[in-house]
Amino acid sequence: MSEEKKDFKPKVVAFACHWCGVGKNEINAVEDFPDFKLIKLMCSGRINSALILKAFEKGADGIIAFGCPEGKCHYNFGNRNAAEEYKIAQSLIHLLGIEPKRLRLELDFFSEDGKLDSVIKEFVGGIRKIGPSPLRLINENK
Amino acid sequence: MIKDIIKKTKAYYCLDCGKCTAVCPVALFDGDFSPRRIVGETITREDKVLDDCRIWNCLTCKMCHERCPSDVNFIEFIRLLRVDARGEGKEGICSHGGAIQSLMKIMTAPNLNQKRLDWIRPDLKTSKDSEYLYFVGCLPYFDLFFSNIKANSLDIARSTLKILNLLRIEPQVLPNERCCGHDLLWSGDVENFKKLAQHNIAEFKKAGVKKIVLSCPEGYACFKSEYPNYLGKFDFEVVHISELLPDKLSSGEIKLKPVKGKVTYQDPCRLGRFSNIYDNPREIINSIPGIEFVEMKRSGKNAMCCGTSSWMNCTQYSKQIQLERLKEAKSTGAETLITFCPKCQIHFLCAQSEINYPEELKLKVIDLTTFLANALGGE
Ligand code: SF4
Ligand code: SF4
Ligand code: FES
């Protein structure tokens, strides 16, 4: 079992607000994860449960989303929307039986050197421990 | 093959009479949409129809088929065209960003381990070996997803279970039943519909149930006709909750406390025109003492659709249809519109939540199961 998990390359999707400092040059950690997909958005307010479910449906093992801190959203209330949608998505994936650790929203930091790398490393590390998403089979059956 | 679809649905018998378009709720507001023209154009220009985005706008409400003098099965015609169009990579416009479509597809995963039973309060009794199953369907998902409009879809599930318990039925409720697949089928996705159906049948067999009770008319119609159509023999008795009630109510076995008020009733297409269940819901409503029941002008076989189906192509015309229907309900003088399909309820609540919805047209929208359960007293 643990052997299997060593081979396991987690597919991780990151939705990131353009303004919160998740610039490409900053994510050094990405190199370690070939199956890491960064999807940049103009604001975390674009994130909704539909996007999150779609990524899970397509076989993502983990989804992490980044937005500006409270009071710092460039469009005023985008990150509040993101937080609300995130709550709904969390409850939906709970119903579906998808492990809660596969989904995370980070709204509390601007670009501090190296912090992003460590957050992503930690998140992907967590996904490694849980193993592949049960939904991968939807796509493998094809 | 489009030729086969024309043949199978008897579209070639079309007389071009236009009765379908005259009663179609979409055509009432969308001048571009006409079932008559879609049939005519398909017969003359077969190749073009799959590109036509109008095939996704039909609500499959069956009103046209009800009226057609030539018995053209227009909804089946549309459904089969959608299957072919999907084969060419086309699809309708998913409402809600496609979230509900994703939920349905996610449920095709074989190894799901859903946590969908939290709604069962301790006073509601279920069992692990009853021959009855209560098929809850997507209610836990709707309840959450439509919390913004306070749909409270799980009230329907709790009420159904309360009613069943009163009838001395303590049904099984399965943690891993899937979406019934109705919407995938009607949007042309036969492959995923079949996967959901196969999972469900496997779950039913594993649970050893014989009778399946539903509170959702779409699930009911789907189990009754589409499962046997697509997967062969379906060895379970399919029962809609409304079929269990009238006898028990008229015999006085179930006692109801009086409820004051004037109500009207929305026939769901899958219960009415699809399943021919018109009288039972009315008997149930009329058995509640104190209730004044009034019909809308278009009711029963002529009931107007709630405006959207299969979570797709929810357009401005959908909103216009909903507004028209709510006006009609309001004009009866009723203060409550009783629905009997979780989606009708969601659609009418959604229409009323629009920012410019007129205050004087506001109505309470409640599912018949919940309405009845309230009249039973207790929690
Ligand atoms: S099924 Fe309903 S919406 Fe579709 S064409 Fe017929 S009447 Fe119109
Ligand atoms: S009602 Fe029937 S016969 Fe008349 S136009 Fe429509 S499909 Fe053709
Ligand atoms: S601009 Fe960054 S969250 Fe809105």
Short mmCIF file of C-alpha atoms and ligand atoms in Angstrom, two decimals, chain B residues 20 23-26 33 35 57-65 74-75, ligand 1:
data_model
loop_
_atom_site.label_atom_id
_atom_site.label_comp_id
_atom_site.label_asym_id
_atom_site.label_seq_id
_atom_site.Cartn_x
_atom_site.Cartn_y
_atom_site.Cartn_z
CA CYS B 20 -47.83 21.90 -30.81
CA VAL B 23 -49.52 25.16 -26.69
CA CYS B 24 -45.75 25.18 -26.24
CA PRO B 25 -44.69 27.32 -23.26
CA VAL B 26 -41.31 28.12 -24.85
CA PHE B 33 -38.78 28.34 -31.14
CA PRO B 35 -41.80 22.43 -32.45
CA ASN B 57 -34.45 24.67 -25.56
CA CYS B 58 -37.35 22.22 -25.47
CA LEU B 59 -38.47 21.51 -21.91
CA THR B 60 -39.66 18.00 -22.81
CA CYS B 61 -42.85 18.90 -20.96
CA LYS B 62 -44.95 16.77 -23.33
CA MET B 63 -47.63 19.38 -23.80
CA CYS B 64 -47.20 19.23 -27.59
CA HIS B 65 -47.43 15.46 -27.74
CA PHE B 74 -41.92 15.19 -30.16
CA ILE B 75 -40.13 14.81 -26.84
S1 SF4 C 1 -42.17 19.36 -24.99
FE1 SF4 C 1 -42.99 21.28 -24.13
S2 SF4 C 1 -41.32 22.75 -24.44
FE2 SF4 C 1 -40.86 21.03 -25.80
S3 SF4 C 1 -41.79 21.61 -27.75
FE3 SF4 C 1 -43.29 20.38 -26.64
S4 SF4 C 1 -44.57 21.87 -25.58
FE4 SF4 C 1 -42.69 22.95 -26.22
#
